[in-house]
Amino acid sequence: MSDSQYKPVLLRNRGVAEVRKLAVYRERGGYKVLEKALKSEPAAIVDQVRQSGLLGRGGAGFPTGLKWTFLPQGRTKTYLCVNADEAEPGTFCNRVQMESDPHQVLEGIIISAYAVRAQRAYVYIRYEYPQQAAALESAIGEAREAGLLGRNILGSGFELEVHLFRNAGAYICGEETGLLESLEGKRPWPRIKPPYPAIRGLAGEPTIINNVETLTCVLHIVDRGADWFRSLGTERSPGPKLFCVSGHVKSPGVFERPLGVNLKTLIYECAGGVREDRSIKAVIPGGISTGFLTADEIDVPMAFESFTREKNGCLGMGTGAVVVLDETTDMLKVLHNTARFFSSESCGQCTQCREGTGWMYKMARRMLAGGGRSEDLDIIAEQTERMGMMTGQSICGLSDGASYPLRTLVTKFRAELEERMEERKAKGLAVA
């Protein structure tokens, strides 16, 4: 199947009038998959999801079915937390799902809760999404009145309540244990792991945390089967995926394609190409924490296995949030903005992250102000090698997320960064 022949499933209802209303959603077959799921054993759904090879769509790409099997067998209580925080810059696919088709999102949540035997589900949504929160709240209310939530759902004996929780807005809340701390009303400091949330999560109980898109994929796996899911994408990255494309493109938006679609297809066919037909200077392939690609590196399949430090210096495919920077972009400003973001969003719990991101921002600020030195780039590159979960020095992945974009910037765009620094010195800009 060519990319252009692919028919969306996750976005199949986008643009349908009034589909946010339960009656319209049901006219289009909504909640039929839930009826089917409730006739199956929960363990059978877990096995089906595992067979599908579904990888979490929130950025880490961990196998969803495998995560579900980590739950203790003899547990008496289970929570499901839905990560709708979506604070990674450039990422907005969950936003489109929740505002355009909230009942599809909710149906995926109910099926997944049934599979992991959760009786409470919390949708953790970022504060900056008021319209999406309202759409979901309305869908939850309609579903409860229709007997799709609450006790004895559709006569199955299954019970579930879904609650919406709006956070206060912080990047670190997207980290799953930071999310749990926030949900418990505490400062969102990530927890030391193990134990992992599947063993000890919300309120000390076994908890599964998945993002919105992941749980919507579960709905279609139950509906169409694991083999259908594996028929899309690549062998190691199966299934459909939502890709956000933004930045210097003609038609930014969210596009659904099978995993493995070429990055150039997303930019030039889905998003219409670069504005004013300019050349590309850099591309962020999956949210800023994944790092930067040069124009020569964008002929690449969008799959989890495509982005590694060895292949292209990137942390991973992340959320699939593509940001395009054209030839007019000042990469020194990009370095400055990136360093400022991670310095601001570090929770401060781990010394090397708090101090490392802070000092890198100070150097980037000095460079932008005309006081930069070539050796500053060496220091930034060296610092990115000395902090992070992968080096065993951080509780969470934020410092890794800060390291990859800054390292790829100073290694791949060094010549331009030095040129920009000399330009600013020549202009006599004051040293910060």
PDB file of N, CA and C in Angstrom, residues 203-288:
ATOM      1  N   ALA A 203      -0.999   6.282  44.566  1.00  0.00           N
ATOM      2  CA  ALA A 203      -1.387   5.944  45.944  1.00  0.00           C
ATOM      3  C   ALA A 203      -0.801   4.598  46.379  1.00  0.00           C
ATOM      4  N   GLY A 204       0.335   4.230  45.805  1.00  0.00           N
ATOM      5  CA  GLY A 204       1.006   2.993  46.171  1.00  0.00           C
ATOM      6  C   GLY A 204       0.422   1.740  45.550  1.00  0.00           C
ATOM      7  N   GLU A 205      -0.534   1.898  44.649  1.00  0.00           N
ATOM      8  CA  GLU A 205      -1.204   0.753  44.030  1.00  0.00           C
ATOM      9  C   GLU A 205      -0.681   0.516  42.609  1.00  0.00           C
ATOM     10  N   PRO A 206      -0.811  -0.699  42.095  1.00  0.00           N
ATOM     11  CA  PRO A 206      -0.390  -0.967  40.707  1.00  0.00           C
ATOM     12  C   PRO A 206      -1.095  -0.038  39.727  1.00  0.00           C
ATOM     13  N   THR A 207      -0.303   0.554  38.851  1.00  0.00           N
ATOM     14  CA  THR A 207      -0.842   1.585  37.945  1.00  0.00           C
ATOM     15  C   THR A 207      -0.228   1.444  36.552  1.00  0.00           C
ATOM     16  N   ILE A 208      -1.078   1.521  35.562  1.00  0.00           N
ATOM     17  CA  ILE A 208      -0.625   1.548  34.175  1.00  0.00           C
ATOM     18  C   ILE A 208      -0.764   2.975  33.645  1.00  0.00           C
ATOM     19  N   ILE A 209       0.302   3.447  33.003  1.00  0.00           N
ATOM     20  CA  ILE A 209       0.288   4.792  32.419  1.00  0.00           C
ATOM     21  C   ILE A 209       0.556   4.673  30.919  1.00  0.00           C
ATOM     22  N   ASN A 210      -0.395   5.114  30.142  1.00  0.00           N
ATOM     23  CA  ASN A 210      -0.232   5.147  28.678  1.00  0.00           C
ATOM     24  C   ASN A 210      -0.746   6.477  28.159  1.00  0.00           C
ATOM     25  N   ASN A 211      -0.290   6.852  26.965  1.00  0.00           N
ATOM     26  CA  ASN A 211      -0.764   8.125  26.436  1.00  0.00           C
ATOM     27  C   ASN A 211      -2.021   7.928  25.572  1.00  0.00           C
ATOM     28  N   VAL A 212      -2.610   9.025  25.170  1.00  0.00           N
ATOM     29  CA  VAL A 212      -3.896   9.016  24.475  1.00  0.00           C
ATOM     30  C   VAL A 212      -3.841   8.190  23.193  1.00  0.00           C
ATOM     31  N   GLU A 213      -2.845   8.449  22.361  1.00  0.00           N
ATOM     32  CA  GLU A 213      -2.761   7.761  21.069  1.00  0.00           C
ATOM     33  C   GLU A 213      -2.564   6.257  21.253  1.00  0.00           C
ATOM     34  N   THR A 214      -1.784   5.875  22.236  1.00  0.00           N
ATOM     35  CA  THR A 214      -1.549   4.449  22.497  1.00  0.00           C
ATOM     36  C   THR A 214      -2.868   3.733  22.785  1.00  0.00           C
ATOM     37  N   LEU A 215      -3.676   4.322  23.649  1.00  0.00           N
ATOM     38  CA  LEU A 215      -4.926   3.666  24.039  1.00  0.00           C
ATOM     39  C   LEU A 215      -5.942   3.675  22.893  1.00  0.00           C
ATOM     40  N   THR A 216      -5.866   4.659  22.022  1.00  0.00           N
ATOM     41  CA  THR A 216      -6.744   4.645  20.850  1.00  0.00           C
ATOM     42  C   THR A 216      -6.337   3.521  19.897  1.00  0.00           C
ATOM     43  N   CYS A 217      -5.040   3.259  19.819  1.00  0.00           N
ATOM     44  CA  CYS A 217      -4.578   2.124  18.996  1.00  0.00           C
ATOM     45  C   CYS A 217      -5.136   0.804  19.527  1.00  0.00           C
ATOM     46  N   VAL A 218      -5.256   0.688  20.849  1.00  0.00           N
ATOM     47  CA  VAL A 218      -5.792  -0.535  21.446  1.00  0.00           C
ATOM     48  C   VAL A 218      -7.188  -0.821  20.905  1.00  0.00           C
ATOM     49  N   LEU A 219      -8.009   0.215  20.797  1.00  0.00           N
ATOM     50  CA  LEU A 219      -9.366   0.065  20.263  1.00  0.00           C
ATOM     51  C   LEU A 219      -9.327  -0.620  18.893  1.00  0.00           C
ATOM     52  N   HIS A 220      -8.448  -0.168  18.029  1.00  0.00           N
ATOM     53  CA  HIS A 220      -8.409  -0.704  16.661  1.00  0.00           C
ATOM     54  C   HIS A 220      -7.747  -2.080  16.604  1.00  0.00           C
ATOM     55  N   ILE A 221      -6.888  -2.373  17.544  1.00  0.00           N
ATOM     56  CA  ILE A 221      -6.317  -3.729  17.621  1.00  0.00           C
ATOM     57  C   ILE A 221      -7.406  -4.724  18.003  1.00  0.00           C
ATOM     58  N   VAL A 222      -8.234  -4.354  18.982  1.00  0.00           N
ATOM     59  CA  VAL A 222      -9.329  -5.232  19.389  1.00  0.00           C
ATOM     60  C   VAL A 222     -10.338  -5.377  18.246  1.00  0.00           C
ATOM     61  N   ASP A 223     -10.558  -4.320  17.517  1.00  0.00           N
ATOM     62  CA  ASP A 223     -11.535  -4.338  16.423  1.00  0.00           C
ATOM     63  C   ASP A 223     -11.046  -5.155  15.229  1.00  0.00           C
ATOM     64  N   ARG A 224      -9.813  -4.918  14.799  1.00  0.00           N
ATOM     65  CA  ARG A 224      -9.322  -5.487  13.536  1.00  0.00           C
ATOM     66  C   ARG A 224      -8.306  -6.612  13.707  1.00  0.00           C
ATOM     67  N   GLY A 225      -7.787  -6.757  14.914  1.00  0.00           N
ATOM     68  CA  GLY A 225      -6.866  -7.858  15.167  1.00  0.00           C
ATOM     69  C   GLY A 225      -5.403  -7.459  15.123  1.00  0.00           C
ATOM     70  N   ALA A 226      -4.596  -8.288  15.771  1.00  0.00           N
ATOM     71  CA  ALA A 226      -3.162  -8.033  15.853  1.00  0.00           C
ATOM     72  C   ALA A 226      -2.492  -8.156  14.487  1.00  0.00           C
ATOM     73  N   ASP A 227      -2.987  -9.077  13.666  1.00  0.00           N
ATOM     74  CA  ASP A 227      -2.365  -9.257  12.341  1.00  0.00           C
ATOM     75  C   ASP A 227      -2.558  -8.023  11.467  1.00  0.00           C
ATOM     76  N   TRP A 228      -3.760  -7.444  11.532  1.00  0.00           N
ATOM     77  CA  TRP A 228      -3.992  -6.195  10.784  1.00  0.00           C
ATOM     78  C   TRP A 228      -3.016  -5.124  11.237  1.00  0.00           C
ATOM     79  N   PHE A 229      -2.843  -5.007  12.548  1.00  0.00           N
ATOM     80  CA  PHE A 229      -1.959  -3.967  13.079  1.00  0.00           C
ATOM     81  C   PHE A 229      -0.532  -4.191  12.583  1.00  0.00           C
ATOM     82  N   ARG A 230      -0.114  -5.451  12.590  1.00  0.00           N
ATOM     83  CA  ARG A 230       1.258  -5.759  12.153  1.00  0.00           C
ATOM     84  C   ARG A 230       1.432  -5.636  10.637  1.00  0.00           C
ATOM     85  N   SER A 231       0.305  -5.593   9.918  1.00  0.00           N
ATOM     86  CA  SER A 231       0.402  -5.431   8.460  1.00  0.00           C
ATOM     87  C   SER A 231       0.782  -4.004   8.076  1.00  0.00           C
ATOM     88  N   LEU A 232       0.713  -3.095   9.039  1.00  0.00           N
ATOM     89  CA  LEU A 232       1.081  -1.698   8.800  1.00  0.00           C
ATOM     90  C   LEU A 232       2.432  -1.412   9.442  1.00  0.00           C
ATOM     91  N   GLY A 233       3.153  -0.459   8.901  1.00  0.00           N
ATOM     92  CA  GLY A 233       4.412  -0.063   9.514  1.00  0.00           C
ATOM     93  C   GLY A 233       5.555  -0.984   9.154  1.00  0.00           C
ATOM     94  N   THR A 234       6.572  -0.990  10.026  1.00  0.00           N
ATOM     95  CA  THR A 234       7.733  -1.842   9.805  1.00  0.00           C
ATOM     96  C   THR A 234       7.668  -3.030  10.750  1.00  0.00           C
ATOM     97  N   GLU A 235       8.562  -3.976  10.583  1.00  0.00           N
ATOM     98  CA  GLU A 235       8.546  -5.165  11.445  1.00  0.00           C
ATOM     99  C   GLU A 235       8.744  -4.793  12.914  1.00  0.00           C
ATOM    100  N   ARG A 236       9.637  -3.846  13.177  1.00  0.00           N
ATOM    101  CA  ARG A 236       9.925  -3.475  14.572  1.00  0.00           C
ATOM    102  C   ARG A 236       9.072  -2.311  15.055  1.00  0.00           C
ATOM    103  N   SER A 237       8.398  -1.625  14.155  1.00  0.00           N
ATOM    104  CA  SER A 237       7.528  -0.493  14.532  1.00  0.00           C
ATOM    105  C   SER A 237       6.196  -0.636  13.800  1.00  0.00           C
ATOM    106  N   PRO A 238       5.333  -1.534  14.266  1.00  0.00           N
ATOM    107  CA  PRO A 238       4.080  -1.762  13.540  1.00  0.00           C
ATOM    108  C   PRO A 238       2.997  -0.732  13.867  1.00  0.00           C
ATOM    109  N   GLY A 239       2.002  -0.675  12.944  1.00  0.00           N
ATOM    110  CA  GLY A 239       0.798   0.095  13.216  1.00  0.00           C
ATOM    111  C   GLY A 239       0.775   1.487  12.629  1.00  0.00           C
ATOM    112  N   PRO A 240      -0.371   2.159  12.782  1.00  0.00           N
ATOM    113  CA  PRO A 240      -0.492   3.552  12.329  1.00  0.00           C
ATOM    114  C   PRO A 240       0.111   4.504  13.357  1.00  0.00           C
ATOM    115  N   LYS A 241       0.398   5.712  12.912  1.00  0.00           N
ATOM    116  CA  LYS A 241       0.982   6.722  13.808  1.00  0.00           C
ATOM    117  C   LYS A 241       0.502   8.106  13.393  1.00  0.00           C
ATOM    118  N   LEU A 242       0.295   8.942  14.384  1.00  0.00           N
ATOM    119  CA  LEU A 242      -0.010  10.348  14.120  1.00  0.00           C
ATOM    120  C   LEU A 242       1.282  11.153  14.141  1.00  0.00           C
ATOM    121  N   PHE A 243       1.499  11.911  13.101  1.00  0.00           N
ATOM    122  CA  PHE A 243       2.688  12.759  13.011  1.00  0.00           C
ATOM    123  C   PHE A 243       2.247  14.221  12.966  1.00  0.00           C
ATOM    124  N   CYS A 244       2.784  15.033  13.865  1.00  0.00           N
ATOM    125  CA  CYS A 244       2.540  16.481  13.807  1.00  0.00           C
ATOM    126  C   CYS A 244       3.684  17.086  12.997  1.00  0.00           C
ATOM    127  N   VAL A 245       3.366  17.910  12.053  1.00  0.00           N
ATOM    128  CA  VAL A 245       4.400  18.607  11.268  1.00  0.00           C
ATOM    129  C   VAL A 245       4.163  20.104  11.404  1.00  0.00           C
ATOM    130  N   SER A 246       5.178  20.802  11.873  1.00  0.00           N
ATOM    131  CA  SER A 246       5.024  22.247  12.089  1.00  0.00           C
ATOM    132  C   SER A 246       6.345  22.946  11.767  1.00  0.00           C
ATOM    133  N   GLY A 247       6.412  24.207  12.075  1.00  0.00           N
ATOM    134  CA  GLY A 247       7.600  24.990  11.734  1.00  0.00           C
ATOM    135  C   GLY A 247       7.438  25.662  10.389  1.00  0.00           C
ATOM    136  N   HIS A 248       8.512  25.705   9.602  1.00  0.00           N
ATOM    137  CA  HIS A 248       8.510  26.453   8.349  1.00  0.00           C
ATOM    138  C   HIS A 248       7.968  25.623   7.187  1.00  0.00           C
ATOM    139  N   VAL A 249       6.752  25.125   7.321  1.00  0.00           N
ATOM    140  CA  VAL A 249       6.113  24.372   6.233  1.00  0.00           C
ATOM    141  C   VAL A 249       4.857  25.125   5.795  1.00  0.00           C
ATOM    142  N   LYS A 250       4.376  24.778   4.612  1.00  0.00           N
ATOM    143  CA  LYS A 250       3.226  25.497   4.064  1.00  0.00           C
ATOM    144  C   LYS A 250       1.919  25.114   4.748  1.00  0.00           C
ATOM    145  N   SER A 251       1.760  23.850   5.104  1.00  0.00           N
ATOM    146  CA  SER A 251       0.499  23.396   5.685  1.00  0.00           C
ATOM    147  C   SER A 251       0.751  22.547   6.921  1.00  0.00           C
ATOM    148  N   PRO A 252       1.033  23.190   8.051  1.00  0.00           N
ATOM    149  CA  PRO A 252       1.269  22.421   9.278  1.00  0.00           C
ATOM    150  C   PRO A 252      -0.001  21.693   9.717  1.00  0.00           C
ATOM    151  N   GLY A 253       0.191  20.591  10.430  1.00  0.00           N
ATOM    152  CA  GLY A 253      -0.983  19.852  10.910  1.00  0.00           C
ATOM    153  C   GLY A 253      -0.607  18.485  11.433  1.00  0.00           C
ATOM    154  N   VAL A 254      -1.651  17.686  11.695  1.00  0.00           N
ATOM    155  CA  VAL A 254      -1.475  16.312  12.163  1.00  0.00           C
ATOM    156  C   VAL A 254      -1.854  15.378  11.017  1.00  0.00           C
ATOM    157  N   PHE A 255      -0.981  14.430  10.716  1.00  0.00           N
ATOM    158  CA  PHE A 255      -1.185  13.516   9.594  1.00  0.00           C
ATOM    159  C   PHE A 255      -1.023  12.079  10.081  1.00  0.00           C
ATOM    160  N   GLU A 256      -1.935  11.228   9.659  1.00  0.00           N
ATOM    161  CA  GLU A 256      -1.859   9.815  10.042  1.00  0.00           C
ATOM    162  C   GLU A 256      -1.292   8.991   8.891  1.00  0.00           C
ATOM    163  N   ARG A 257      -0.248   8.266   9.173  1.00  0.00           N
ATOM    164  CA  ARG A 257       0.381   7.371   8.202  1.00  0.00           C
ATOM    165  C   ARG A 257       0.899   6.136   8.955  1.00  0.00           C
ATOM    166  N   PRO A 258       1.139   5.040   8.250  1.00  0.00           N
ATOM    167  CA  PRO A 258       1.791   3.901   8.909  1.00  0.00           C
ATOM    168  C   PRO A 258       3.211   4.275   9.331  1.00  0.00           C
ATOM    169  N   LEU A 259       3.661   3.735  10.438  1.00  0.00           N
ATOM    170  CA  LEU A 259       5.051   3.935  10.827  1.00  0.00           C
ATOM    171  C   LEU A 259       5.956   3.447   9.695  1.00  0.00           C
ATOM    172  N   GLY A 260       7.054   4.130   9.518  1.00  0.00           N
ATOM    173  CA  GLY A 260       7.957   3.804   8.419  1.00  0.00           C
ATOM    174  C   GLY A 260       7.810   4.745   7.247  1.00  0.00           C
ATOM    175  N   VAL A 261       6.800   5.615   7.280  1.00  0.00           N
ATOM    176  CA  VAL A 261       6.666   6.605   6.209  1.00  0.00           C
ATOM    177  C   VAL A 261       7.926   7.470   6.191  1.00  0.00           C
ATOM    178  N   ASN A 262       8.355   7.852   5.001  1.00  0.00           N
ATOM    179  CA  ASN A 262       9.579   8.641   4.898  1.00  0.00           C
ATOM    180  C   ASN A 262       9.348  10.061   5.439  1.00  0.00           C
ATOM    181  N   LEU A 263      10.338  10.570   6.127  1.00  0.00           N
ATOM    182  CA  LEU A 263      10.239  11.923   6.683  1.00  0.00           C
ATOM    183  C   LEU A 263      10.024  12.956   5.572  1.00  0.00           C
ATOM    184  N   LYS A 264      10.646  12.747   4.420  1.00  0.00           N
ATOM    185  CA  LYS A 264      10.467  13.694   3.314  1.00  0.00           C
ATOM    186  C   LYS A 264       9.020  13.685   2.805  1.00  0.00           C
ATOM    187  N   THR A 265       8.363  12.519   2.871  1.00  0.00           N
ATOM    188  CA  THR A 265       6.946  12.448   2.475  1.00  0.00           C
ATOM    189  C   THR A 265       6.094  13.306   3.397  1.00  0.00           C
ATOM    190  N   LEU A 266       6.375  13.225   4.696  1.00  0.00           N
ATOM    191  CA  LEU A 266       5.601  14.035   5.649  1.00  0.00           C
ATOM    192  C   LEU A 266       5.786  15.524   5.366  1.00  0.00           C
ATOM    193  N   ILE A 267       7.014  15.905   5.075  1.00  0.00           N
ATOM    194  CA  ILE A 267       7.297  17.334   4.891  1.00  0.00           C
ATOM    195  C   ILE A 267       6.765  17.850   3.548  1.00  0.00           C
ATOM    196  N   TYR A 268       7.063  17.116   2.474  1.00  0.00           N
ATOM    197  CA  TYR A 268       6.769  17.655   1.144  1.00  0.00           C
ATOM    198  C   TYR A 268       5.401  17.268   0.597  1.00  0.00           C
ATOM    199  N   GLU A 269       4.859  16.115   0.999  1.00  0.00           N
ATOM    200  CA  GLU A 269       3.539  15.707   0.492  1.00  0.00           C
ATOM    201  C   GLU A 269       2.428  16.034   1.495  1.00  0.00           C
ATOM    202  N   CYS A 270       2.620  15.680   2.745  1.00  0.00           N
ATOM    203  CA  CYS A 270       1.565  15.936   3.737  1.00  0.00           C
ATOM    204  C   CYS A 270       1.499  17.426   4.102  1.00  0.00           C
ATOM    205  N   ALA A 271       2.636  18.021   4.394  1.00  0.00           N
ATOM    206  CA  ALA A 271       2.657  19.407   4.871  1.00  0.00           C
ATOM    207  C   ALA A 271       2.912  20.409   3.744  1.00  0.00           C
ATOM    208  N   GLY A 272       2.975  19.961   2.507  1.00  0.00           N
ATOM    209  CA  GLY A 272       3.033  20.868   1.371  1.00  0.00           C
ATOM    210  C   GLY A 272       4.395  21.444   1.052  1.00  0.00           C
ATOM    211  N   GLY A 273       5.423  21.009   1.786  1.00  0.00           N
ATOM    212  CA  GLY A 273       6.766  21.524   1.514  1.00  0.00           C
ATOM    213  C   GLY A 273       7.110  22.738   2.357  1.00  0.00           C
ATOM    214  N   VAL A 274       8.290  23.276   2.108  1.00  0.00           N
ATOM    215  CA  VAL A 274       8.805  24.386   2.908  1.00  0.00           C
ATOM    216  C   VAL A 274       8.225  25.710   2.409  1.00  0.00           C
ATOM    217  N   ARG A 275       7.947  26.583   3.326  1.00  0.00           N
ATOM    218  CA  ARG A 275       7.349  27.876   2.978  1.00  0.00           C
ATOM    219  C   ARG A 275       8.238  28.606   1.972  1.00  0.00           C
ATOM    220  N   GLU A 276       7.587  29.267   1.030  1.00  0.00           N
ATOM    221  CA  GLU A 276       8.259  30.029  -0.025  1.00  0.00           C
ATOM    222  C   GLU A 276       9.292  29.185  -0.771  1.00  0.00           C
ATOM    223  N   ASP A 277       9.096  27.863  -0.736  1.00  0.00           N
ATOM    224  CA  ASP A 277       9.967  26.914  -1.456  1.00  0.00           C
ATOM    225  C   ASP A 277      11.448  27.082  -1.111  1.00  0.00           C
ATOM    226  N   ARG A 278      11.710  27.440   0.105  1.00  0.00           N
ATOM    227  CA  ARG A 278      13.105  27.576   0.546  1.00  0.00           C
ATOM    228  C   ARG A 278      13.709  26.203   0.825  1.00  0.00           C
ATOM    229  N   SER A 279      15.000  26.199   1.061  1.00  0.00           N
ATOM    230  CA  SER A 279      15.693  24.954   1.400  1.00  0.00           C
ATOM    231  C   SER A 279      15.576  24.689   2.899  1.00  0.00           C
ATOM    232  N   ILE A 280      15.734  23.434   3.252  1.00  0.00           N
ATOM    233  CA  ILE A 280      15.707  23.048   4.665  1.00  0.00           C
ATOM    234  C   ILE A 280      17.103  23.185   5.251  1.00  0.00           C
ATOM    235  N   LYS A 281      17.162  23.739   6.442  1.00  0.00           N
ATOM    236  CA  LYS A 281      18.444  23.757   7.156  1.00  0.00           C
ATOM    237  C   LYS A 281      18.501  22.651   8.206  1.00  0.00           C
ATOM    238  N   ALA A 282      17.412  22.447   8.951  1.00  0.00           N
ATOM    239  CA  ALA A 282      17.415  21.441  10.019  1.00  0.00           C
ATOM    240  C   ALA A 282      15.999  20.943  10.247  1.00  0.00           C
ATOM    241  N   VAL A 283      15.902  19.734  10.801  1.00  0.00           N
ATOM    242  CA  VAL A 283      14.603  19.161  11.138  1.00  0.00           C
ATOM    243  C   VAL A 283      14.703  18.468  12.495  1.00  0.00           C
ATOM    244  N   ILE A 284      13.726  18.740  13.343  1.00  0.00           N
ATOM    245  CA  ILE A 284      13.562  17.979  14.575  1.00  0.00           C
ATOM    246  C   ILE A 284      12.605  16.836  14.244  1.00  0.00           C
ATOM    247  N   PRO A 285      13.013  15.570  14.398  1.00  0.00           N
ATOM    248  CA  PRO A 285      12.154  14.483  13.906  1.00  0.00           C
ATOM    249  C   PRO A 285      11.026  14.055  14.825  1.00  0.00           C
ATOM    250  N   GLY A 286      11.152  14.299  16.150  1.00  0.00           N
ATOM    251  CA  GLY A 286      10.114  13.744  17.025  1.00  0.00           C
ATOM    252  C   GLY A 286       9.933  14.482  18.331  1.00  0.00           C
ATOM    253  N   GLY A 287       9.938  15.818  18.283  1.00  0.00           N
ATOM    254  CA  GLY A 287       9.943  16.596  19.524  1.00  0.00           C
ATOM    255  C   GLY A 287      11.369  17.010  19.823  1.00  0.00           C
ATOM    256  N   ILE A 288      11.515  18.145  20.491  1.00  0.00           N
ATOM    257  CA  ILE A 288      12.848  18.752  20.594  1.00  0.00           C
ATOM    258  C   ILE A 288      13.855  17.857  21.309  1.00  0.00           C
TER     259      ILE A 288
END
